[in-house]
Structures are given as structure tokens and as C-alpha cells.
CSV table of C-alpha atoms in Angstrom, one decimal:
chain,number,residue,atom,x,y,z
A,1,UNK,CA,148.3,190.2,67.5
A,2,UNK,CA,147.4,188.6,64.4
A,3,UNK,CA,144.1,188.1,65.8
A,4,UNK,CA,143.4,191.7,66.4
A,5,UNK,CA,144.7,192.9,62.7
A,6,UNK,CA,141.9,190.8,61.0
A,7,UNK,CA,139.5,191.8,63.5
A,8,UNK,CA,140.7,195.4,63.1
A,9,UNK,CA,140.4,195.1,59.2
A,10,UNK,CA,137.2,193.5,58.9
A,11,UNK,CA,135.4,196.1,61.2
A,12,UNK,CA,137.1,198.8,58.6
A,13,UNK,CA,135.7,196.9,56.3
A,14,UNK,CA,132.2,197.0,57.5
A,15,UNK,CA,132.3,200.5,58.2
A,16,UNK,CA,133.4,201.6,55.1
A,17,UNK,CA,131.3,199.3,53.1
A,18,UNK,CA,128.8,201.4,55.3
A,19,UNK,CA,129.6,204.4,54.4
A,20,UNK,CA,129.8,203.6,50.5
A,21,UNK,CA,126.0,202.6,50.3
A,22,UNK,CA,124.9,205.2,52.6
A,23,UNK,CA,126.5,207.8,50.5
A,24,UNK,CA,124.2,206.2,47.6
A,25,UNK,CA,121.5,207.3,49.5
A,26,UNK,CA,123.0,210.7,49.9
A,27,UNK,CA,123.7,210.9,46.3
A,28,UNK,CA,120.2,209.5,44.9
A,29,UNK,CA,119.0,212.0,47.5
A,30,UNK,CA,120.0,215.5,46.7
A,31,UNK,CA,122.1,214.8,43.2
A,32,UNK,CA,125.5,214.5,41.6
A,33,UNK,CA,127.2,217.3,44.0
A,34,UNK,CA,131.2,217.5,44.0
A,35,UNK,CA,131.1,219.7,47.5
A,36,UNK,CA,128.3,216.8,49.0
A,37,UNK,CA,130.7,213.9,47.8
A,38,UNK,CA,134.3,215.7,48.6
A,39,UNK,CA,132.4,216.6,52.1
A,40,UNK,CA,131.5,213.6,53.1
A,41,UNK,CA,134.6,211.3,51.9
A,42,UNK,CA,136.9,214.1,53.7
A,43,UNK,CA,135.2,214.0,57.0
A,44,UNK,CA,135.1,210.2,56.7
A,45,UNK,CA,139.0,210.0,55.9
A,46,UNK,CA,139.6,212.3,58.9
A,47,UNK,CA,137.3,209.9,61.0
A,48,UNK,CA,139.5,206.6,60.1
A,49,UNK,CA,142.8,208.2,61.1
A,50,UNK,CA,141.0,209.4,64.0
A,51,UNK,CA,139.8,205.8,64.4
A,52,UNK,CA,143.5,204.2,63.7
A,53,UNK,CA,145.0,207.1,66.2
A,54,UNK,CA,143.0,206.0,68.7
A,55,UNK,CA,143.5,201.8,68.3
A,56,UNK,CA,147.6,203.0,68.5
A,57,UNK,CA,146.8,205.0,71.6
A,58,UNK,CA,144.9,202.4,73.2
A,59,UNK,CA,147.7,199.3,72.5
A,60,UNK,CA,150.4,201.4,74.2
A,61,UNK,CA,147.7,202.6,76.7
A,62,UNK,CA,147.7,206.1,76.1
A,63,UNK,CA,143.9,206.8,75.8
A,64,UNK,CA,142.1,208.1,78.9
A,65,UNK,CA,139.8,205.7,79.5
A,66,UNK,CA,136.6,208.7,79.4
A,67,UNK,CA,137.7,209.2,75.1
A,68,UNK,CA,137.3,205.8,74.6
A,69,UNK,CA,133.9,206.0,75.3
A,70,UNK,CA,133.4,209.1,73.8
A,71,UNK,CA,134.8,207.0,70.6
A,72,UNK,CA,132.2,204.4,71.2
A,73,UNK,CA,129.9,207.0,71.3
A,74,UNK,CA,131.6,208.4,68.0
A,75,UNK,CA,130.2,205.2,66.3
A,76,UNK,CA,127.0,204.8,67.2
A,77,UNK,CA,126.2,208.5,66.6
A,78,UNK,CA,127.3,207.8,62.8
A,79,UNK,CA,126.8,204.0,61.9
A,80,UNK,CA,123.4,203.2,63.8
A,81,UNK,CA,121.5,205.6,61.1
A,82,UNK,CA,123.6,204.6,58.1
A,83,UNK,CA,122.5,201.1,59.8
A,84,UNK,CA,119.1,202.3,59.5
A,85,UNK,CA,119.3,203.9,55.9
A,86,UNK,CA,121.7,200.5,54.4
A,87,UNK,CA,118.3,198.1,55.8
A,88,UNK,CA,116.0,200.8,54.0
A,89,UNK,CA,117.6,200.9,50.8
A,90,UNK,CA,118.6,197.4,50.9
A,91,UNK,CA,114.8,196.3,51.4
A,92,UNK,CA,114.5,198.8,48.5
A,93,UNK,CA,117.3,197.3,45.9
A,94,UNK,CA,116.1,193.7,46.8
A,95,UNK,CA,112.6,194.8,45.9
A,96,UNK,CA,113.7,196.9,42.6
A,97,UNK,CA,115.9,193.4,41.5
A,98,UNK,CA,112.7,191.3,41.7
A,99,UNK,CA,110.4,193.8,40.2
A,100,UNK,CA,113.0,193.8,37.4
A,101,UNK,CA,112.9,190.4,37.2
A,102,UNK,CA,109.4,190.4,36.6
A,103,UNK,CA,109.4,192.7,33.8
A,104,UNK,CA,112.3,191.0,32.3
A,105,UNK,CA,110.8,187.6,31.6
A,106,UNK,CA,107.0,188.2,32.3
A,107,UNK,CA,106.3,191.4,30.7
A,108,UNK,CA,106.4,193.6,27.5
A,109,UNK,CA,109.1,195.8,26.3
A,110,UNK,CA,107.0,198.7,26.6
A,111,UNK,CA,105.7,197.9,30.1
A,112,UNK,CA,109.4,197.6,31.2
A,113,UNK,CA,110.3,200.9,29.9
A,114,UNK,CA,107.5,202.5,32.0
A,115,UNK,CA,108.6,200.7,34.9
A,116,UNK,CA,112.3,202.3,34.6
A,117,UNK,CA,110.9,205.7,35.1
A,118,UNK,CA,108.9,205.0,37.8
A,119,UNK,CA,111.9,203.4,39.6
A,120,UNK,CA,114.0,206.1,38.9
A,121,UNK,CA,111.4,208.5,40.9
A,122,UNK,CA,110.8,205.4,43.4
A,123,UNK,CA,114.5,205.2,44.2
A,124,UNK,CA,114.9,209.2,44.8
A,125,UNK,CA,111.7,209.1,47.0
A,126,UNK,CA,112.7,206.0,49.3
A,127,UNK,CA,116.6,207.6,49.4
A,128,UNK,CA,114.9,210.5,51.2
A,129,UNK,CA,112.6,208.3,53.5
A,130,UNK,CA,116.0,206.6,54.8
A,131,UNK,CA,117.7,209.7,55.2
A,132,UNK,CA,114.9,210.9,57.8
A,133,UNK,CA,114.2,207.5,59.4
A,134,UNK,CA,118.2,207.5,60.1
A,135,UNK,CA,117.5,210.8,61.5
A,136,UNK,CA,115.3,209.7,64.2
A,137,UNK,CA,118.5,207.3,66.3
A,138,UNK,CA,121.2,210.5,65.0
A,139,UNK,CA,119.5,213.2,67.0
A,140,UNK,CA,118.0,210.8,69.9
A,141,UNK,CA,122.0,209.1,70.4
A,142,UNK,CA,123.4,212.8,70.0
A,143,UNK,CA,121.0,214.1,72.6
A,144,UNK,CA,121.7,211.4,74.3
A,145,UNK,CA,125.9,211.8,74.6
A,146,UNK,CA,125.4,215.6,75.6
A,147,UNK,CA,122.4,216.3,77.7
A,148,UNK,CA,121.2,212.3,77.8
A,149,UNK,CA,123.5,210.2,80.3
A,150,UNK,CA,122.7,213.2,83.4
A,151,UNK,CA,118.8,213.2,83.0
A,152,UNK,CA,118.1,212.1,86.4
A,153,UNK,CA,114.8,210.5,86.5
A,154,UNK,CA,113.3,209.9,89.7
A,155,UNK,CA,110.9,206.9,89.5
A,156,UNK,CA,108.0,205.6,92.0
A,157,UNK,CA,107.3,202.3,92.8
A,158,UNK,CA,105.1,200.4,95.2
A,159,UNK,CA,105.5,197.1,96.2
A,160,UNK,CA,102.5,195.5,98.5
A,161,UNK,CA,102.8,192.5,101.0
A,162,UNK,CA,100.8,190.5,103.6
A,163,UNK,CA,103.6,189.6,105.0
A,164,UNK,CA,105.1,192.9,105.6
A,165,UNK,CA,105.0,193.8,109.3
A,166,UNK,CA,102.4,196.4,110.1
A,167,UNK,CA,106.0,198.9,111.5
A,168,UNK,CA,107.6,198.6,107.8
A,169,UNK,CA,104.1,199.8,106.1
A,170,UNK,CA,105.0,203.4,104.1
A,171,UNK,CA,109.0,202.3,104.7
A,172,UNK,CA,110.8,204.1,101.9
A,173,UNK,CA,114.0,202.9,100.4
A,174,UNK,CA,116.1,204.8,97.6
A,175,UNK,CA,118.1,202.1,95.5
A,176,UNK,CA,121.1,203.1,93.2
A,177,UNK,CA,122.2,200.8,90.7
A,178,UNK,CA,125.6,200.8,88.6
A,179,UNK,CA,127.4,204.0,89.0
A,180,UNK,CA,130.2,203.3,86.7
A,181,UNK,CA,132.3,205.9,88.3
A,182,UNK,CA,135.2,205.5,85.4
A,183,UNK,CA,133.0,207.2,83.1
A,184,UNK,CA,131.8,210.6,84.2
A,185,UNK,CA,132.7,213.5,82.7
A,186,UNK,CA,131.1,216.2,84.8
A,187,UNK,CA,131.1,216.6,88.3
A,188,UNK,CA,128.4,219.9,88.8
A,189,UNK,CA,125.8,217.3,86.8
A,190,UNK,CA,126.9,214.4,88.8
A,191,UNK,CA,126.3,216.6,92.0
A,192,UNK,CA,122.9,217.3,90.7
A,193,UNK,CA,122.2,213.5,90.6
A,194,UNK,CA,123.3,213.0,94.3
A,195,UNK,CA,121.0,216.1,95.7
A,196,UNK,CA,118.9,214.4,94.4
A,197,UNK,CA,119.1,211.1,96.0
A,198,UNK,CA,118.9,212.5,99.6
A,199,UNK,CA,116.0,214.6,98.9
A,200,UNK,CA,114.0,211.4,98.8
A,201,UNK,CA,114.7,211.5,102.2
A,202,UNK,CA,114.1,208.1,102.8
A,203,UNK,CA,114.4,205.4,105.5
A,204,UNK,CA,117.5,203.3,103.5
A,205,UNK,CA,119.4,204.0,100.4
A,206,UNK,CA,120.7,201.0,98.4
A,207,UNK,CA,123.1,200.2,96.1
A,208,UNK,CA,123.1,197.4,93.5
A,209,UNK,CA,126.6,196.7,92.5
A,210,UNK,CA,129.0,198.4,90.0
A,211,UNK,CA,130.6,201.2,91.7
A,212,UNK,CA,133.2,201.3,89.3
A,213,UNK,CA,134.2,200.4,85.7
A,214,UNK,CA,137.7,198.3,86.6
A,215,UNK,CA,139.9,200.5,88.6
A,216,UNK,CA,139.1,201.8,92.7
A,217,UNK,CA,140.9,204.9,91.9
A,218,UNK,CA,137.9,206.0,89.2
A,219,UNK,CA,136.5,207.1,92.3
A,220,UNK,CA,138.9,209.3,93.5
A,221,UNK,CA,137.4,212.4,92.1
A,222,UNK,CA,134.1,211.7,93.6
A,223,UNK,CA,134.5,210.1,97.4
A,224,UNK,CA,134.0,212.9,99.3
A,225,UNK,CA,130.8,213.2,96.9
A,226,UNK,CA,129.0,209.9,97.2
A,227,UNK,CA,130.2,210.0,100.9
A,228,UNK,CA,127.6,212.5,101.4
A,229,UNK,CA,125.0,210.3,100.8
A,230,UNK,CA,122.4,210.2,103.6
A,231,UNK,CA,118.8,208.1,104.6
A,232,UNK,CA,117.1,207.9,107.8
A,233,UNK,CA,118.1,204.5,108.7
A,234,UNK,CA,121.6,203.9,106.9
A,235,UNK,CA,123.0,203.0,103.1
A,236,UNK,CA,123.8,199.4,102.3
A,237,UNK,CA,125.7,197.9,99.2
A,238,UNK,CA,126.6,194.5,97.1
A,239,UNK,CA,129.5,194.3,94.6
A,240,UNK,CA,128.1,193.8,90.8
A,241,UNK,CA,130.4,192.0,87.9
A,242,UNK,CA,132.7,195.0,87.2
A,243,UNK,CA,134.0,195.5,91.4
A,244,UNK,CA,136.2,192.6,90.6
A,245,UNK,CA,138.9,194.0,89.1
A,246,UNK,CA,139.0,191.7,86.2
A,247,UNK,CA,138.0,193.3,83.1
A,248,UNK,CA,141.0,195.3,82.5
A,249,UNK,CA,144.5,194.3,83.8
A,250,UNK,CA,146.4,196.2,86.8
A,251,UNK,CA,150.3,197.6,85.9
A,252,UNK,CA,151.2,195.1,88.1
A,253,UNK,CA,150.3,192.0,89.8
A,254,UNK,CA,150.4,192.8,93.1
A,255,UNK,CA,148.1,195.7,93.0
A,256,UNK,CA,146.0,193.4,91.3
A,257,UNK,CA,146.3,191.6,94.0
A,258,UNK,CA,145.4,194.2,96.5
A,259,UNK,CA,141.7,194.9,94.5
A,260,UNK,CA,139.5,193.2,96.8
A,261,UNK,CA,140.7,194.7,100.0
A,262,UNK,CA,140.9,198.4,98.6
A,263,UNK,CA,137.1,197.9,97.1
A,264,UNK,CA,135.8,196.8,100.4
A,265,UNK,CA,137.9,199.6,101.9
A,266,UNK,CA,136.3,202.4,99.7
A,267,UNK,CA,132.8,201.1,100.3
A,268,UNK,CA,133.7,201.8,104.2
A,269,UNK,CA,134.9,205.2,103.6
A,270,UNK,CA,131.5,206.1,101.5
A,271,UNK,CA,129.7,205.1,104.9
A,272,UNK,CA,128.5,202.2,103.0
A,273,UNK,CA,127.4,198.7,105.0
A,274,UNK,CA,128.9,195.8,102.1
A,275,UNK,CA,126.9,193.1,102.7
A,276,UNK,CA,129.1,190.0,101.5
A,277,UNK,CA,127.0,187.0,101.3
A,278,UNK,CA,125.5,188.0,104.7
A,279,UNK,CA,122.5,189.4,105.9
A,280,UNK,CA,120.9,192.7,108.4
A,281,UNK,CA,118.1,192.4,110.6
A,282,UNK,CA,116.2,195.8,110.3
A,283,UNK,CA,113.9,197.3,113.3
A,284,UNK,CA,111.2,199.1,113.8
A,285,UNK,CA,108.9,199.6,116.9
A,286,UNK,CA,110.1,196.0,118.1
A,287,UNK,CA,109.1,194.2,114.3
A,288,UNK,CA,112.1,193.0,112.2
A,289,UNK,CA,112.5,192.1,108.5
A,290,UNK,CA,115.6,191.4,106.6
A,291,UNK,CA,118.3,192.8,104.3
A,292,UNK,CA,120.4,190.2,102.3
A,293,UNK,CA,123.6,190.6,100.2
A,294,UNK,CA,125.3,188.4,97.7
A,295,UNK,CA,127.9,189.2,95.9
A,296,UNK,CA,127.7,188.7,92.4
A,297,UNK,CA,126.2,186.4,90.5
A,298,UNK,CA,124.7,185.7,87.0
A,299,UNK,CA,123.9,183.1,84.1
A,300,UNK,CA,126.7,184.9,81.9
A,301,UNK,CA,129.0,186.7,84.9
A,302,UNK,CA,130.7,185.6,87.8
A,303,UNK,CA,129.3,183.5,90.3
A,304,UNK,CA,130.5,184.8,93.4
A,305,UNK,CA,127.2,185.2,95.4
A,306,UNK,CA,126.2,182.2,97.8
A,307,UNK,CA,122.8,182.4,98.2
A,308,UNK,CA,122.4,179.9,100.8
A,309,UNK,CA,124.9,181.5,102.9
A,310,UNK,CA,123.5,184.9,102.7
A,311,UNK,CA,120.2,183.5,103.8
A,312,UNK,CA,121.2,181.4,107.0
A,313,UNK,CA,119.9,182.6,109.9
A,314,UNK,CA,116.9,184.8,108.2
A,315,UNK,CA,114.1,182.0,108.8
A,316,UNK,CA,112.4,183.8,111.9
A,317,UNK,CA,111.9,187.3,109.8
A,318,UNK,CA,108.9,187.1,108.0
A,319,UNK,CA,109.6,189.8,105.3
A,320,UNK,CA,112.9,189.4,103.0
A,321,UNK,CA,114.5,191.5,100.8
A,322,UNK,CA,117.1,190.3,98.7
A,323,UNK,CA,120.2,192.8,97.0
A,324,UNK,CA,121.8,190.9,94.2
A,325,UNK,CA,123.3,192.9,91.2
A,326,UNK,CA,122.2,190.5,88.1
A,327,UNK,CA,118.4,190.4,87.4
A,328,UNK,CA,119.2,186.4,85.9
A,329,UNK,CA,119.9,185.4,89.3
A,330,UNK,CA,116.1,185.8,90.1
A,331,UNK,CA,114.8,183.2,87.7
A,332,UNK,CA,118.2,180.7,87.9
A,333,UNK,CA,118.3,180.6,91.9
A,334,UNK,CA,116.1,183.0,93.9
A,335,UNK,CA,112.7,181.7,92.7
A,336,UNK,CA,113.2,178.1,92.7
A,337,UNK,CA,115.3,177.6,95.9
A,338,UNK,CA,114.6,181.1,98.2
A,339,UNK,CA,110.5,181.7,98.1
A,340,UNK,CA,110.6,183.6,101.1
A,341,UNK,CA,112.5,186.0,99.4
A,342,UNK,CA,109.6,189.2,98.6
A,343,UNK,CA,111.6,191.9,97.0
A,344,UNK,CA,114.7,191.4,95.1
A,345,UNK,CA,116.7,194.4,94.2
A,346,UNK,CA,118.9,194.4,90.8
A,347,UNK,CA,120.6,196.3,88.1
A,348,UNK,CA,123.5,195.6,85.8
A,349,UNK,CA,121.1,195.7,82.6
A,350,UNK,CA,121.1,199.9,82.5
A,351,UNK,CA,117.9,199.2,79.9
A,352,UNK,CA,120.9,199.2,77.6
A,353,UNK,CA,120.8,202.8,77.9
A,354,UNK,CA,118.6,203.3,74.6
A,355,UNK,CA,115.6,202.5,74.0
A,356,UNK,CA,112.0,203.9,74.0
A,357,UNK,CA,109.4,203.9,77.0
A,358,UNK,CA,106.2,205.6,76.9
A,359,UNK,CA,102.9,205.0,78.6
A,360,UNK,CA,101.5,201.3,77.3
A,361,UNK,CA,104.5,200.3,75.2
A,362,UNK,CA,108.5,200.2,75.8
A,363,UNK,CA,111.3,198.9,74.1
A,364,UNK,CA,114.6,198.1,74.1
A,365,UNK,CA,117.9,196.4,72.4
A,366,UNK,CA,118.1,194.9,76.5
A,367,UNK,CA,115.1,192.4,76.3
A,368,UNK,CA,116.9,190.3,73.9
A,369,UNK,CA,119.1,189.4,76.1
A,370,UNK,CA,117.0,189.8,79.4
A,371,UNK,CA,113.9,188.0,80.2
A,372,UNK,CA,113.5,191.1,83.3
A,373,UNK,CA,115.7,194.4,82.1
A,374,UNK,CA,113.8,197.2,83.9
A,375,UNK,CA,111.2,198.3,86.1
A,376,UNK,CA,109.4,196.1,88.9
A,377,UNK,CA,108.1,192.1,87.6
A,378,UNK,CA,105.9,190.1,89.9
A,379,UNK,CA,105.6,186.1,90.3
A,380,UNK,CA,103.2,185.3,93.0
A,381,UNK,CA,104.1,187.3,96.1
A,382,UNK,CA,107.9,187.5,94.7
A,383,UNK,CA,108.7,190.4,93.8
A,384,UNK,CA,112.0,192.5,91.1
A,385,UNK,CA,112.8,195.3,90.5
A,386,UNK,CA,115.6,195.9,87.9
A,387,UNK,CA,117.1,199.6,88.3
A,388,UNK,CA,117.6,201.0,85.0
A,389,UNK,CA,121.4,202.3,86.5
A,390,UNK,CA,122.9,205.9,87.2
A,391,UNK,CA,125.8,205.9,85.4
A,392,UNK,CA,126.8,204.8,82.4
A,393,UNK,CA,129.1,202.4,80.2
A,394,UNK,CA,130.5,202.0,76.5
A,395,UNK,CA,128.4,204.6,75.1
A,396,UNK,CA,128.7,207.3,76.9
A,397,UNK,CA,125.2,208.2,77.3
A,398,UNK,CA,121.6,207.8,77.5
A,399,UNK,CA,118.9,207.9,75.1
A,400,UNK,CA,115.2,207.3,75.9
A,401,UNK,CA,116.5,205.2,78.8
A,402,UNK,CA,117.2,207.8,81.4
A,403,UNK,CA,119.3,207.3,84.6
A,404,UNK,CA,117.5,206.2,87.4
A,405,UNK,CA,116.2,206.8,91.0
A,406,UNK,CA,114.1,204.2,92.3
A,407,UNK,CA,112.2,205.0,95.4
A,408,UNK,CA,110.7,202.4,96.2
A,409,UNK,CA,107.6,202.1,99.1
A,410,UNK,CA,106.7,199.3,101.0
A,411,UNK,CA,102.9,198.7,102.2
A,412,UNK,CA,100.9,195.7,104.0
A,413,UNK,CA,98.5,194.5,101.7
């Protein structure tokens, strides 16, 4: 408890130290105004309590668990740019010190005076830069937490092989990645999303781990919605780091217990074929590849997933594609021990959900922490590709880093 009252009070802290040097921005900005200052210290008062409302809500587990996101959301909406305008006018104040400094001991008094009114102008002219850099992540986060998280983006990919038998040349498959079903919020746009998963009309849909957030009854309101699902030839699934129950407690232990069994349960009622450290042979015109399944497993996450069980048996099929929710496992086990394995399928990244990608440059906070985050990577004749995710978590929504439908087509080199 003690623990949680410093953390609590340093984050105030940060926030409102914050919110005192953004407003010097503000006030630099547009002048000594009483309804700009009484304005913006009333809304931020009302935004504490809101803030302290919600902490007392949450320890007595009161909050729905869709307004704490929207609270997260809340944050980043309002500190990310006052991030942005503290750096600018930081860089600025550092830069104003030393030019001080300089005048102080290394030039004349009339030199310095000329200098003060130059700063004065400087400082009123950089105030307004920061306020429309911080501008830029404001409207791209708020875009993203209205219209943002349900921009469905259907994406292409191609992935050649020579080992590909010639029956499986032009096979389409539709992978799903990390629908996070504890945080939607609409079910006409989530609808949308599904439509348009089985107008791809491809030969097999998969999905990459995450159905839910922490609980199997998140997915109550939308069974009967992801059951409807279809591809030619079948939809196949793995469990990713959050179908484990263990990130939020149960109310009590034995439906804790009882996780496991009512996960694999709901992934039969979808339709869905769970693939639990095991493997499917796939057919066509007499030619076989296969499908393999592990459950989780990653360099920071649990390591549920046994590789070397998933893949016994698979040594007569000369094409191999692997489902395995973490993009880390590639590098850490699939490379070095598995390089028969062509195409491994991943999510669990969701690009972040921000983030920037146009044609010949993309970025995002995601590739500090992931060597592969999205999109398809190539070593050799092994191939990833790291589904950017279709639902979302924490922040709830997208921005620049849109939800994702990867269809991907396989061809014989």
C-alpha cells in the first residue's frame, strides 16, 4: 500500500510539474490572460479529482475495465504534447542560460542589453513553435481514440518459396492477430472489421494469440460475432501472453482455476482449430505442407510454447509454417534450432499502436523494444511476418498504426 502512495504521488508530481511549465509556454505564448490561466488550472483541477476518482474506483474495483482505458487514453491525449512542448522549451531555457552566460562574463554591458530584447522576442517565438509541434501527437492521439482504433486496413503481402509445393502456389491465408476483446467499445465498427475478414475469401484464416485482455467472459458480447468467421479451408488459432489468465486476478481461486479449460472451450465454440504445441498437415491435389502451433512464448513473456514438440513429426512436409504469438521467438529459437520453418506468423507488438508509416520511411516507439515489430522480415529462405493487431490495448486506440488484415499469398519461386 505504501508502495502504491509514493508511486501515486510522484506520478502527480510529474504531471503537475508538467503542466506548470507547459502553461509557461501558454503564457509566453498569447500573454498575461486571467480567463487563459483560470481556464486552464480549472480544467486541470477537475482532471486530478477525476484522476484520484478513478485510482479509488479502481482499488475497490469499481471501474469498468473499457474507462480505464479511456483514462489512459485521457493521458496521452494531454501529456504526450506538453511532453513535446516541456523538451522544446527546455532545449530553449538551456540554450537562453548559456547564451546568458556568455554575455555575462564574455561580453559588454551594452551587448548584453541587446541580447535581452532579442530573447524576449526569441522566447515568445519558440513558445508558439512548441505549442504547434505539441499539436501534431494532440490531434493524431485524439483522432486516434475516436475514429483511429476501427480503421481497418487490409494489407497485402507475398511471400515466395522453392520449396512451396506447385498445389499451395496462389494459397491465400487471412491472419488476425491480438483482438483484445476486453476493450471494444462498439460492436457496428467491430462488425465492419469482421465483414471484412471473410471478404478476403481466402483458403485459411489465422489467428495469432490474444483473444482477450484477462477475462473469457470479455468475449461474451461478441461470440456469436467472431463465430461467423469463415475461409475456404478452415480457421486455426495459438494462445498469446494475455490467454493465460494471469495479468489480472479472478474473484476467486477456483475460477482461476477453471481459465485454461474455458479458453480452450471458447476457441471451440468460435469454430476455431487451437493448435497446442501440435501441428496440421494441410492438402491439396495430393501435396501437403504444414501448420504448427506453440503456445506462447517470448524473451520477456511466458514460455509456454515447446517448439520441439510442435514440430515432431513435420520432417516429411517440405513447406512449414509456423504460428507463434511473440515476434522474439523467431530470433531466440525458430532460426537457430527450426530452419525448415519458411513462414512464421506473429503479433503481440500492435506496432505500439502509434507511430508513423509512409512509403520509404516508418517509425515507431515499438522498434525500441523489438528488433521485428511489423510487417514481413526475411533471413535466407525464412520468412516473419509481425501482424500489426486488430484490436487494441492501454490506449484505447490507434494512431498512424492502423488495425490490421494481413492477407497473405503464397507462390513457388
Amino acid at each position: 500500500m505504501l508502495g502504491r502512495i509514493v508511486l501515486s504521488v510522484f506520478f502527480f508530481g510529474f504531471f503537475l510539474g508538467l503542466d506548470l511549465y507547459a502553461f509557461s509556454a501558454f503564457r509566453t505564448a498569447f500573454g498575461e490572460r486571467s480567463a487563459l490561466k483560470w481556464g486552464y488550472w480549472i480544467f486541470h483541477g477537475l482532471f486530478y479529482l477525476s484522476i484520484f476518482a478513478w485510482i479509488v474506483a479502481i482499488a475497490v474495483d469499481m471501474t469498468p475495465r473499457v474507462w480505464i482505458y479511456w483514462y489512459i487514453s485521457a493521458v496521452l491525449i494531454l501529456y504526450v504534447p506538453k511532453l513535446v512542448i516541456c523538451s522544446v522549451m527546455l532545449t530553449e531555457d538551456l540554450t537562453r542560460g548559456l547564451r546568458w552566460g556568455w554575455h555575462k562574463f564574455a561580453s559588454s554591458p551594452t551587448t548584453a542589453g541587446e541580447g535581452a530584447t532579442v530573447r524576449i522576442d526569441r522566447a515568445e517565438f519558440i513558445s508558439q513553435a512548441a505549442l504547434l509541434l505539441a499539436a501534431v501527437p494532440f490531434g493524431g492521439l485524439f483522432y486516434g481514440a475516436v475514429k483511429g482504433k476501427y480503421r481497418y486496413t487490409v494489407r497485402k503481402i507475398t511471400v515466395r518459396a522453392p520449396n512451396l509445393p506447385e498445389a499451395f502456389h496462389g494459397t491465400t491465408i487471412t491472419q488476425i492477430s491480438d483482438i483484445h476483446a476486453g476493450s471494444f467499445d462498439s460492436v457496428d465498427s467491430l462488425r465492419r472489421g469482421v465483414e471484412m475478414i471473410n471478404a478476403q475469401n481466402s483458403d485459411y484464416i489465422v489467428f495469432t494469440g490474444d483473444l482477450v485482455n484477462n477475462h473469457v467472459h470479455e468475449m461474451d458480447p461478441y461470440r456469436e460475432l467472431f463465430a461467423s468467421l469463415r475461409a475456404r479451408n478452415g480457421v486455426y488459432s495459438i494462445l498469446g501472453n494475455h490467454d493465460y489468465g494471469t495479468y489480472a486476478p479472478y474473484p476467486t481461486p477456483e475460477e482461476g482455476a477453471s481459465h485454461r479449460e474455458r479458453m480452450l472451450a471458447l476457441h471451440k465454440e468460435l469454430g476455431w482449430d487451437l493448435l497446442l504445441n501440435e501441428h496440421r498437415v494441410l492438402e491439396k491435389d495430393g501435396q501437403q505442407i504444414a501448420l504448427v502451433g506453440v503456445e506462447n512464448w517470448g524473451t520477456s513473456f511466458s514460455k509456454y510454447g515447446r517448439l520441439d514438440v510442435a514440430m515432431q513429426g513435420t520432417e516429411p512436409y517440405p513447406f512449414k509454417i509456423l504460428l507463434s504469438h511473440d515476434p522474439t521467438h523467431w530470433d531466440a529459437q525458430v532460426r537457430p534450432q527450426c530452419p525448415d520453418v519458411d513462414l512464421t506468423l506473429s503479433g503481440h507488438t500492435h506496432g505500439l499502436q502509434m507511430g508513423f508509416e509512409i512509403p520509404g520511411f516508418r517509425w515507431s516507439p515499438a522498434q525500441w523494444r523489438y528488433d521485428q515489430w511489423a510487417g514481413l522480415y526475411s533471413e535466407g529462405n525464412q520468412h516473419l511476418y509481425v501482424n500489426r493487431g486488430f484490436g487494441f490495448l492501454g490506449y484505447s486506440g490507434r494512431a498512424g498504426i492502423w488495425p490490421e488484415i494481413a492477407v497473405i499469398t503464397l507462390e513457388k519461386a
